[in-house]
Amino acid sequence: MARRNQTLGEFIIENQKEFRYSTGELSKLINAIRLAAKVVNHEVNKAGLVDILGNAGETNVQGESQQKLDVLANEKFIQTLKNREIICGIASEEEDDFISINSQDENHQNKYVVLIDPLDGSSNIDVNVSVGTIFSVYRRITSVGTPVTLEDFLQTGRNQVAAGYIIYGTSTMLVYTTGHGVNGFTLNPAIGTFYLSHPNMRFPETGRIYSINEGNYVHFPQGVKNYIKYCQEEKGDRPYTSRYIGSLVSDFHRNMIKGGIYMYPKSSKATAGKLRLLYECNPMAFLAEQADGKASDGFVPILDIQPSELHQRVPFFCGSRQMVEKAESFMQEFGL
Ligand code: P6P
């Protein structure tokens, strides 16, 4: 049972029996994430003071210019995760291919793979707007004792054993699920401890906030255009409020607390949408469903999509169940 102000460590110990595999492994997994979160939080919070803002002068596999903090966050999470004896492979938005962890696992006995977006929303870093880290954890499906393969990363989202995010906002929070609800922990930076501040987080069934980059309006499918007009119509509890931070973790977190829908649909400019299935949409969809919300590509649940490549993109509709279902009805009626 979650007790407010319980520390993350106490919570893990009290709830590790819910983790469907070895009890100690969940602790090691979440503790690795926790440590990396504190290190990255420290860097994010002082980014304006040191020469760590701006571009790193490189581009990632997505063709996006890498921010210095992107690179740093990526390195910190990968190093921290590598140091635990339970992870056999890591995939990251910032890495072209997955990383097989052999250093401490020469016999390939480790059983978990982790996929991360180390610093989501990084275009906001230089303007001091909140950013986040997203993580997704699977049990490997190829045989223990053999090197990890791409197949271990291309599992459907339903197979996730844990997922969550860290939001570096007005306060730093770790929000995660292992399939038994969603719990939010707030960092007390003075002592470096996360405390349970948001037990059993739930999306309100409906809401009055819609999050989408309306600058792309003319490029959206007709169903999305019609849904936006529905949100803006003077009728019943509408018009809704438009809120778009440009950071998925922040928009998702606000919508989970207040009620709302986040959409990144496909468009004539982004024919499969922008968000990546494996390390953005799947973990956020796992959290959404665990919090009584919903997540789809406009037609099918995100968690049922069979991945075909590491960095594939999908359209994304996520949030309060009734709002997502309404948006889906517009997609189904007015099509692409
Ligand atoms: P746009 C950040 O790059 C991100 O992946 C999400 O966090 C955010 O919601 C979206 O892209 C913003 O994209 O095209 O609206 O600037």
mmCIF file of C-alpha atoms and ligand atoms in Angstrom:
data_model
loop_
_atom_site.group_PDB
_atom_site.id
_atom_site.type_symbol
_atom_site.label_atom_id
_atom_site.label_comp_id
_atom_site.label_asym_id
_atom_site.label_seq_id
_atom_site.Cartn_x
_atom_site.Cartn_y
_atom_site.Cartn_z
ATOM 1 C CA MET A 1 0.000 0.000 0.000
ATOM 2 C CA ALA A 2 1.449 3.395 -1.021
ATOM 3 C CA ARG A 3 1.966 5.786 1.892
ATOM 4 C CA ARG A 4 2.409 9.480 1.046
ATOM 5 C CA ASN A 5 5.960 10.713 1.732
ATOM 6 C CA GLN A 6 7.310 7.173 1.672
ATOM 7 C CA THR A 7 10.779 7.243 0.090
ATOM 8 C CA LEU A 8 11.252 5.642 -3.327
ATOM 9 C CA GLY A 9 13.551 3.058 -1.744
ATOM 10 C CA GLU A 10 10.939 2.060 0.860
ATOM 11 C CA PHE A 11 8.258 1.936 -1.838
ATOM 12 C CA ILE A 12 10.327 -0.384 -4.061
ATOM 13 C CA ILE A 13 11.013 -2.777 -1.181
ATOM 14 C CA GLU A 14 7.358 -2.843 -0.120
ATOM 15 C CA ASN A 15 6.117 -3.407 -3.683
ATOM 16 C CA GLN A 16 8.795 -5.528 -5.317
ATOM 17 C CA LYS A 17 6.729 -8.689 -4.839
ATOM 18 C CA GLU A 18 4.396 -7.223 -7.502
ATOM 19 C CA PHE A 19 7.268 -7.325 -10.021
ATOM 20 C CA ARG A 20 6.648 -10.476 -12.037
ATOM 21 C CA TYR A 21 10.291 -11.505 -12.069
ATOM 22 C CA SER A 22 13.000 -11.730 -9.449
ATOM 23 C CA THR A 23 12.317 -9.300 -6.644
ATOM 24 C CA GLY A 24 15.822 -7.886 -6.405
ATOM 25 C CA GLU A 25 15.941 -7.051 -10.102
ATOM 26 C CA LEU A 26 13.258 -4.378 -9.952
ATOM 27 C CA SER A 27 15.172 -2.620 -7.203
ATOM 28 C CA LYS A 28 18.365 -2.607 -9.248
ATOM 29 C CA LEU A 29 16.501 -1.346 -12.339
ATOM 30 C CA ILE A 30 14.706 1.512 -10.659
ATOM 31 C CA ASN A 31 17.729 2.407 -8.543
ATOM 32 C CA ALA A 32 19.821 2.750 -11.708
ATOM 33 C CA ILE A 33 17.194 5.093 -13.179
ATOM 34 C CA ARG A 34 16.986 6.999 -9.896
ATOM 35 C CA LEU A 35 20.742 7.604 -9.735
ATOM 36 C CA ALA A 36 20.973 8.729 -13.367
ATOM 37 C CA ALA A 37 17.957 11.020 -12.832
ATOM 38 C CA LYS A 38 19.713 12.775 -9.961
ATOM 39 C CA VAL A 39 22.914 13.218 -11.975
ATOM 40 C CA VAL A 40 21.078 14.597 -15.020
ATOM 41 C CA ASN A 41 18.872 16.777 -12.815
ATOM 42 C CA HIS A 42 22.006 18.350 -11.367
ATOM 43 C CA GLU A 43 23.329 19.134 -14.852
ATOM 44 C CA VAL A 44 19.967 20.391 -16.193
ATOM 45 C CA ASN A 45 19.525 22.717 -13.221
ATOM 46 C CA LYS A 46 22.884 24.411 -13.724
ATOM 47 C CA ALA A 47 22.929 24.255 -17.528
ATOM 48 C CA GLY A 48 22.660 28.026 -17.799
ATOM 49 C CA LEU A 49 25.761 28.519 -15.650
ATOM 50 C CA VAL A 50 28.242 26.457 -17.566
ATOM 51 C CA ASP A 51 29.053 26.022 -21.213
ATOM 52 C CA ILE A 52 26.557 23.225 -21.644
ATOM 53 C CA LEU A 53 23.743 24.992 -23.425
ATOM 54 C CA GLY A 54 23.340 25.019 -27.156
ATOM 55 C CA ASN A 55 24.235 22.548 -29.848
ATOM 56 C CA ALA A 56 26.851 19.859 -29.502
ATOM 57 C CA GLY A 57 27.702 20.361 -33.160
ATOM 58 C CA GLU A 58 26.502 16.854 -34.038
ATOM 59 C CA THR A 59 23.238 15.420 -35.375
ATOM 60 C CA ASN A 60 21.574 12.218 -34.153
ATOM 61 C CA VAL A 61 20.147 9.401 -36.218
ATOM 62 C CA GLN A 62 16.934 11.397 -36.428
ATOM 63 C CA GLY A 63 18.816 14.157 -38.252
ATOM 64 C CA GLU A 64 18.175 16.475 -35.281
ATOM 65 C CA SER A 65 20.970 18.665 -33.962
ATOM 66 C CA GLN A 66 22.149 17.228 -30.643
ATOM 67 C CA GLN A 67 22.108 19.613 -27.714
ATOM 68 C CA LYS A 68 25.065 19.336 -25.349
ATOM 69 C CA LEU A 69 22.678 18.234 -22.590
ATOM 70 C CA ASP A 70 21.203 15.567 -24.902
ATOM 71 C CA VAL A 71 24.660 14.048 -25.240
ATOM 72 C CA LEU A 72 25.422 14.361 -21.527
ATOM 73 C CA ALA A 73 22.087 12.856 -20.430
ATOM 74 C CA ASN A 74 22.561 10.009 -22.906
ATOM 75 C CA GLU A 75 26.051 9.259 -21.578
ATOM 76 C CA LYS A 76 24.947 9.428 -17.921
ATOM 77 C CA PHE A 77 21.965 7.077 -18.335
ATOM 78 C CA ILE A 78 23.940 4.585 -20.435
ATOM 79 C CA GLN A 79 26.854 4.531 -17.975
ATOM 80 C CA THR A 80 24.591 4.185 -14.925
ATOM 81 C CA LEU A 81 22.561 1.414 -16.522
ATOM 82 C CA LYS A 82 25.708 -0.402 -17.706
ATOM 83 C CA ASN A 83 26.985 -0.564 -14.124
ATOM 84 C CA ARG A 84 24.052 -2.724 -12.973
ATOM 85 C CA GLU A 85 24.353 -6.474 -13.408
ATOM 86 C CA ILE A 86 20.889 -6.964 -14.876
ATOM 87 C CA ILE A 87 20.856 -5.122 -18.190
ATOM 88 C CA CYS A 88 22.096 -6.810 -21.373
ATOM 89 C CA GLY A 89 21.254 -4.075 -23.870
ATOM 90 C CA ILE A 90 20.293 -0.402 -24.227
ATOM 91 C CA ALA A 91 18.685 1.518 -27.100
ATOM 92 C CA SER A 92 18.570 5.302 -27.123
ATOM 93 C CA GLU A 93 17.163 8.058 -29.288
ATOM 94 C CA GLU A 94 20.725 9.396 -29.395
ATOM 95 C CA GLU A 95 22.318 6.134 -30.606
ATOM 96 C CA ASP A 96 22.080 4.856 -34.192
ATOM 97 C CA ASP A 97 22.003 1.199 -33.065
ATOM 98 C CA PHE A 98 21.352 -0.648 -29.808
ATOM 99 C CA ILE A 99 24.239 -1.161 -27.375
ATOM 100 C CA SER A 100 25.016 -4.713 -26.280
ATOM 101 C CA ILE A 101 26.384 -4.690 -22.737
ATOM 102 C CA ASN A 102 29.217 -7.239 -22.565
ATOM 103 C CA SER A 103 31.608 -5.548 -20.138
ATOM 104 C CA GLN A 104 30.111 -6.916 -16.926
ATOM 105 C CA ASP A 105 28.067 -9.589 -18.719
ATOM 106 C CA GLU A 106 30.509 -11.634 -20.750
ATOM 107 C CA ASN A 107 28.321 -14.726 -20.249
ATOM 108 C CA HIS A 108 25.206 -12.815 -21.330
ATOM 109 C CA GLN A 109 23.324 -13.713 -18.126
ATOM 110 C CA ASN A 110 21.609 -10.321 -17.726
ATOM 111 C CA LYS A 111 17.918 -10.399 -18.599
ATOM 112 C CA TYR A 112 16.658 -6.860 -19.225
ATOM 113 C CA VAL A 113 16.823 -4.365 -22.074
ATOM 114 C CA VAL A 114 16.171 -0.650 -21.534
ATOM 115 C CA LEU A 115 15.119 1.887 -24.162
ATOM 116 C CA ILE A 116 15.493 5.595 -23.421
ATOM 117 C CA ASP A 117 14.823 9.043 -24.716
ATOM 118 C CA PRO A 118 17.486 10.596 -22.488
ATOM 119 C CA LEU A 119 16.333 14.200 -22.776
ATOM 120 C CA ASP A 120 12.954 14.699 -24.416
ATOM 121 C CA GLY A 121 12.028 18.229 -25.395
ATOM 122 C CA SER A 122 15.657 19.283 -25.535
ATOM 123 C CA SER A 123 14.837 22.182 -27.863
ATOM 124 C CA ASN A 124 13.398 23.779 -24.698
ATOM 125 C CA ILE A 125 16.666 23.607 -22.744
ATOM 126 C CA ASP A 126 18.055 26.960 -23.860
ATOM 127 C CA VAL A 127 14.814 28.758 -22.995
ATOM 128 C CA ASN A 128 14.511 27.228 -19.508
ATOM 129 C CA VAL A 129 11.341 25.247 -20.169
ATOM 130 C CA SER A 130 10.851 21.819 -18.548
ATOM 131 C CA VAL A 131 12.277 18.740 -20.243
ATOM 132 C CA GLY A 132 12.210 15.035 -19.407
ATOM 133 C CA THR A 133 13.717 11.578 -19.688
ATOM 134 C CA ILE A 134 11.578 8.633 -20.830
ATOM 135 C CA PHE A 135 12.434 4.964 -20.200
ATOM 136 C CA SER A 136 10.994 1.597 -21.154
ATOM 137 C CA VAL A 137 12.067 -1.814 -19.809
ATOM 138 C CA TYR A 138 11.587 -5.306 -21.288
ATOM 139 C CA ARG A 139 12.709 -8.791 -20.352
ATOM 140 C CA ARG A 140 14.893 -10.138 -23.194
ATOM 141 C CA ILE A 141 13.137 -12.764 -25.359
ATOM 142 C CA THR A 142 16.208 -14.370 -26.930
ATOM 143 C CA SER A 143 18.011 -17.023 -24.894
ATOM 144 C CA VAL A 144 20.019 -15.986 -21.867
ATOM 145 C CA GLY A 145 23.636 -16.907 -22.527
ATOM 146 C CA THR A 146 23.526 -15.518 -26.073
ATOM 147 C CA PRO A 147 24.252 -11.937 -27.196
ATOM 148 C CA VAL A 148 21.247 -9.600 -27.133
ATOM 149 C CA THR A 149 19.694 -9.056 -30.573
ATOM 150 C CA LEU A 150 17.447 -6.470 -32.266
ATOM 151 C CA GLU A 151 14.518 -8.846 -31.641
ATOM 152 C CA ASP A 152 14.836 -8.149 -27.912
ATOM 153 C CA PHE A 153 14.136 -4.446 -28.591
ATOM 154 C CA LEU A 154 11.372 -4.854 -31.201
ATOM 155 C CA GLN A 155 8.783 -6.207 -28.760
ATOM 156 C CA THR A 156 5.226 -4.855 -28.630
ATOM 157 C CA GLY A 157 4.577 -2.371 -25.860
ATOM 158 C CA ARG A 158 2.355 -4.912 -24.072
ATOM 159 C CA ASN A 159 5.551 -6.768 -23.069
ATOM 160 C CA GLN A 160 6.989 -3.869 -21.066
ATOM 161 C CA VAL A 161 7.809 -4.814 -17.455
ATOM 162 C CA ALA A 162 8.373 -1.211 -16.358
ATOM 163 C CA ALA A 163 8.191 2.286 -17.874
ATOM 164 C CA GLY A 164 8.288 5.856 -16.701
ATOM 165 C CA TYR A 165 9.664 9.326 -17.010
ATOM 166 C CA ILE A 166 11.615 11.929 -15.086
ATOM 167 C CA ILE A 167 10.328 15.485 -15.495
ATOM 168 C CA TYR A 168 12.860 18.243 -14.790
ATOM 169 C CA GLY A 169 10.320 20.960 -14.053
ATOM 170 C CA THR A 170 9.566 23.353 -11.205
ATOM 171 C CA SER A 171 10.362 20.245 -9.217
ATOM 172 C CA THR A 172 12.001 17.032 -10.414
ATOM 173 C CA MET A 173 9.725 13.995 -10.401
ATOM 174 C CA LEU A 174 10.125 10.321 -11.209
ATOM 175 C CA VAL A 175 6.832 8.777 -12.399
ATOM 176 C CA TYR A 176 6.762 5.067 -13.211
ATOM 177 C CA THR A 177 4.748 1.867 -13.436
ATOM 178 C CA THR A 178 5.547 -1.855 -13.260
ATOM 179 C CA GLY A 179 2.018 -2.766 -14.326
ATOM 180 C CA HIS A 180 0.346 -2.101 -10.980
ATOM 181 C CA GLY A 181 -0.713 1.533 -11.336
ATOM 182 C CA VAL A 182 1.303 4.725 -11.655
ATOM 183 C CA ASN A 183 3.105 6.470 -8.779
ATOM 184 C CA GLY A 184 4.920 9.826 -8.743
ATOM 185 C CA PHE A 185 7.941 10.644 -6.589
ATOM 186 C CA THR A 186 9.267 14.156 -6.029
ATOM 187 C CA LEU A 187 12.975 14.817 -5.456
ATOM 188 C CA ASN A 188 14.027 16.708 -2.351
ATOM 189 C CA PRO A 189 17.222 18.180 -3.829
ATOM 190 C CA ALA A 190 18.539 19.158 -0.392
ATOM 191 C CA ILE A 191 18.994 15.501 0.558
ATOM 192 C CA GLY A 192 18.817 13.808 -2.871
ATOM 193 C CA THR A 193 15.845 11.615 -1.911
ATOM 194 C CA PHE A 194 12.691 10.950 -3.931
ATOM 195 C CA TYR A 195 9.461 10.940 -1.849
ATOM 196 C CA LEU A 196 6.074 9.520 -2.876
ATOM 197 C CA SER A 197 4.094 12.691 -3.596
ATOM 198 C CA HIS A 198 1.525 11.429 -6.148
ATOM 199 C CA PRO A 199 0.313 7.920 -5.208
ATOM 200 C CA ASN A 200 -1.897 6.020 -7.644
ATOM 201 C CA MET A 201 -1.999 8.671 -10.410
ATOM 202 C CA ARG A 202 -5.071 8.518 -12.645
ATOM 203 C CA PHE A 203 -6.126 10.367 -15.800
ATOM 204 C CA PRO A 204 -9.503 12.067 -15.216
ATOM 205 C CA GLU A 205 -12.026 10.301 -17.505
ATOM 206 C CA THR A 206 -12.319 13.493 -19.530
ATOM 207 C CA GLY A 207 -10.827 16.969 -19.557
ATOM 208 C CA ARG A 208 -10.795 20.377 -21.237
ATOM 209 C CA ILE A 209 -7.177 20.657 -22.404
ATOM 210 C CA TYR A 210 -5.922 19.697 -25.856
ATOM 211 C CA SER A 211 -2.217 19.692 -26.695
ATOM 212 C CA ILE A 212 -1.121 19.818 -30.345
ATOM 213 C CA ASN A 213 1.172 21.976 -32.478
ATOM 214 C CA GLU A 214 -1.517 23.906 -34.356
ATOM 215 C CA GLY A 215 1.180 25.467 -36.503
ATOM 216 C CA ASN A 216 0.947 22.263 -38.527
ATOM 217 C CA TYR A 217 -2.843 22.609 -38.968
ATOM 218 C CA VAL A 218 -2.885 22.827 -42.762
ATOM 219 C CA HIS A 219 -0.829 19.608 -42.957
ATOM 220 C CA PHE A 220 -3.045 17.517 -40.639
ATOM 221 C CA PRO A 221 -5.460 14.755 -41.759
ATOM 222 C CA GLN A 222 -9.063 15.980 -42.087
ATOM 223 C CA GLY A 223 -10.058 13.996 -38.977
ATOM 224 C CA VAL A 224 -7.569 15.943 -36.857
ATOM 225 C CA LYS A 225 -8.609 19.284 -38.362
ATOM 226 C CA ASN A 226 -12.257 18.504 -37.574
ATOM 227 C CA TYR A 227 -11.394 17.407 -34.011
ATOM 228 C CA ILE A 228 -9.504 20.678 -33.387
ATOM 229 C CA LYS A 229 -12.558 22.634 -34.592
ATOM 230 C CA TYR A 230 -14.719 20.471 -32.273
ATOM 231 C CA CYS A 231 -12.462 21.466 -29.339
ATOM 232 C CA GLN A 232 -12.818 25.152 -30.262
ATOM 233 C CA GLU A 233 -16.615 25.108 -30.744
ATOM 234 C CA GLU A 234 -18.846 27.066 -28.300
ATOM 235 C CA LYS A 235 -21.019 24.192 -27.085
ATOM 236 C CA GLY A 236 -21.490 22.359 -23.796
ATOM 237 C CA ASP A 237 -18.194 22.283 -21.900
ATOM 238 C CA ARG A 238 -16.366 23.643 -24.949
ATOM 239 C CA PRO A 239 -14.332 25.484 -26.113
ATOM 240 C CA TYR A 240 -11.454 23.585 -24.547
ATOM 241 C CA THR A 241 -8.134 25.180 -23.622
ATOM 242 C CA SER A 242 -5.089 24.752 -25.860
ATOM 243 C CA ARG A 243 -1.862 24.054 -23.970
ATOM 244 C CA TYR A 244 1.299 22.893 -25.791
ATOM 245 C CA ILE A 245 4.679 23.046 -24.057
ATOM 246 C CA GLY A 246 6.704 21.388 -26.810
ATOM 247 C CA SER A 247 7.847 18.749 -24.319
ATOM 248 C CA LEU A 248 5.881 15.489 -24.398
ATOM 249 C CA VAL A 249 6.670 14.595 -20.785
ATOM 250 C CA SER A 250 5.422 17.980 -19.531
ATOM 251 C CA ASP A 251 2.205 17.981 -21.583
ATOM 252 C CA PHE A 252 1.516 14.348 -20.618
ATOM 253 C CA HIS A 253 2.174 15.023 -16.911
ATOM 254 C CA ARG A 254 -0.127 18.071 -16.809
ATOM 255 C CA ASN A 255 -2.864 16.226 -18.728
ATOM 256 C CA MET A 256 -2.643 13.232 -16.366
ATOM 257 C CA ILE A 257 -3.207 15.536 -13.389
ATOM 258 C CA LYS A 258 -5.789 17.922 -14.904
ATOM 259 C CA GLY A 259 -7.314 15.832 -17.691
ATOM 260 C CA GLY A 260 -6.552 16.353 -21.349
ATOM 261 C CA ILE A 261 -5.351 14.919 -24.646
ATOM 262 C CA TYR A 262 -1.948 15.150 -26.335
ATOM 263 C CA MET A 263 -1.759 14.602 -30.087
ATOM 264 C CA TYR A 264 1.134 14.320 -32.492
ATOM 265 C CA PRO A 265 -0.652 13.047 -35.622
ATOM 266 C CA LYS A 266 0.878 12.248 -38.953
ATOM 267 C CA SER A 267 0.835 15.066 -41.479
ATOM 268 C CA SER A 268 1.864 15.777 -45.041
ATOM 269 C CA LYS A 269 5.173 16.924 -43.527
ATOM 270 C CA ALA A 270 5.617 13.947 -41.161
ATOM 271 C CA THR A 271 3.936 11.005 -42.847
ATOM 272 C CA ALA A 272 4.317 8.714 -39.801
ATOM 273 C CA GLY A 273 4.139 11.454 -37.184
ATOM 274 C CA LYS A 274 7.213 12.590 -35.248
ATOM 275 C CA LEU A 275 7.281 10.600 -32.003
ATOM 276 C CA ARG A 276 9.212 7.327 -31.801
ATOM 277 C CA LEU A 277 7.294 4.184 -30.982
ATOM 278 C CA LEU A 278 9.856 2.355 -28.867
ATOM 279 C CA TYR A 279 11.173 4.954 -26.423
ATOM 280 C CA GLU A 280 8.488 7.661 -26.430
ATOM 281 C CA CYS A 281 5.053 6.294 -27.374
ATOM 282 C CA ASN A 282 5.235 2.795 -25.839
ATOM 283 C CA PRO A 283 6.375 3.879 -22.348
ATOM 284 C CA MET A 284 3.905 6.799 -22.276
ATOM 285 C CA ALA A 285 1.131 4.494 -23.520
ATOM 286 C CA PHE A 286 1.931 1.924 -20.794
ATOM 287 C CA LEU A 287 1.684 4.716 -18.184
ATOM 288 C CA ALA A 288 -1.519 6.054 -19.768
ATOM 289 C CA GLU A 289 -3.306 2.692 -19.705
ATOM 290 C CA GLN A 290 -2.096 2.019 -16.152
ATOM 291 C CA ALA A 291 -3.595 5.408 -15.179
ATOM 292 C CA ASP A 292 -7.013 4.621 -16.756
ATOM 293 C CA GLY A 293 -6.173 6.721 -19.816
ATOM 294 C CA LYS A 294 -5.771 5.661 -23.447
ATOM 295 C CA ALA A 295 -3.120 5.842 -26.171
ATOM 296 C CA SER A 296 -3.487 5.005 -29.869
ATOM 297 C CA ASP A 297 -2.268 5.987 -33.312
ATOM 298 C CA GLY A 298 -5.793 7.234 -33.993
ATOM 299 C CA PHE A 299 -7.001 3.735 -34.820
ATOM 300 C CA VAL A 300 -5.239 0.975 -32.818
ATOM 301 C CA PRO A 301 -3.747 0.910 -29.296
ATOM 302 C CA ILE A 302 -0.087 1.936 -29.309
ATOM 303 C CA LEU A 303 0.789 -1.065 -27.139
ATOM 304 C CA ASP A 304 -0.505 -3.470 -29.814
ATOM 305 C CA ILE A 305 1.689 -2.126 -32.635
ATOM 306 C CA GLN A 306 4.386 -4.603 -33.694
ATOM 307 C CA PRO A 307 7.624 -2.605 -34.093
ATOM 308 C CA SER A 308 9.632 -3.133 -37.274
ATOM 309 C CA GLU A 309 12.616 -0.871 -36.643
ATOM 310 C CA LEU A 310 14.394 0.757 -33.718
ATOM 311 C CA HIS A 311 13.609 4.419 -34.494
ATOM 312 C CA GLN A 312 10.260 4.058 -36.186
ATOM 313 C CA ARG A 313 7.730 6.844 -35.730
ATOM 314 C CA VAL A 314 3.969 6.543 -35.168
ATOM 315 C CA PRO A 315 1.075 9.011 -34.874
ATOM 316 C CA PHE A 316 0.213 9.504 -31.190
ATOM 317 C CA PHE A 317 -3.085 10.337 -29.440
ATOM 318 C CA CYS A 318 -2.851 9.990 -25.653
ATOM 319 C CA GLY A 319 -4.675 11.111 -22.518
ATOM 320 C CA SER A 320 -8.105 11.058 -20.881
ATOM 321 C CA ARG A 321 -10.032 8.072 -22.229
ATOM 322 C CA GLN A 322 -13.155 9.905 -23.380
ATOM 323 C CA MET A 323 -11.117 12.607 -25.159
ATOM 324 C CA VAL A 324 -8.938 10.067 -27.006
ATOM 325 C CA GLU A 325 -12.041 8.082 -28.027
ATOM 326 C CA LYS A 326 -13.645 11.287 -29.357
ATOM 327 C CA ALA A 327 -10.546 12.122 -31.388
ATOM 328 C CA GLU A 328 -10.458 8.515 -32.699
ATOM 329 C CA SER A 329 -14.091 8.835 -33.796
ATOM 330 C CA PHE A 330 -13.133 11.874 -35.903
ATOM 331 C CA MET A 331 -10.196 9.956 -37.395
ATOM 332 C CA GLN A 332 -12.450 7.011 -38.194
ATOM 333 C CA GLU A 333 -15.245 9.185 -39.627
ATOM 334 C CA PHE A 334 -13.176 11.693 -41.587
ATOM 335 C CA GLY A 335 -10.194 9.452 -42.215
ATOM 336 C CA LEU A 336 -6.686 10.344 -43.091
HETATM 337 P P1 P6P B 1 7.124 20.080 -32.497
HETATM 338 C C1 P6P B 1 10.354 17.026 -28.508
HETATM 339 O O1 P6P B 1 11.259 17.098 -29.618
HETATM 340 C C2 P6P B 1 9.197 16.142 -28.954
HETATM 341 O O2 P6P B 1 9.685 14.874 -29.277
HETATM 342 C C3 P6P B 1 8.124 16.095 -27.879
HETATM 343 O O3 P6P B 1 8.645 16.129 -26.602
HETATM 344 C C4 P6P B 1 7.285 17.323 -28.184
HETATM 345 O O4 P6P B 1 5.938 17.190 -27.749
HETATM 346 C C5 P6P B 1 7.365 17.406 -29.710
HETATM 347 O O5 P6P B 1 8.573 16.735 -30.098
HETATM 348 C C6 P6P B 1 7.430 18.832 -30.194
HETATM 349 O O6 P6P B 1 7.507 18.778 -31.617
HETATM 350 O O7 P6P B 1 7.200 19.605 -33.909
HETATM 351 O O8 P6P B 1 5.717 20.487 -32.101
HETATM 352 O O9 P6P B 1 8.146 21.131 -32.115
#
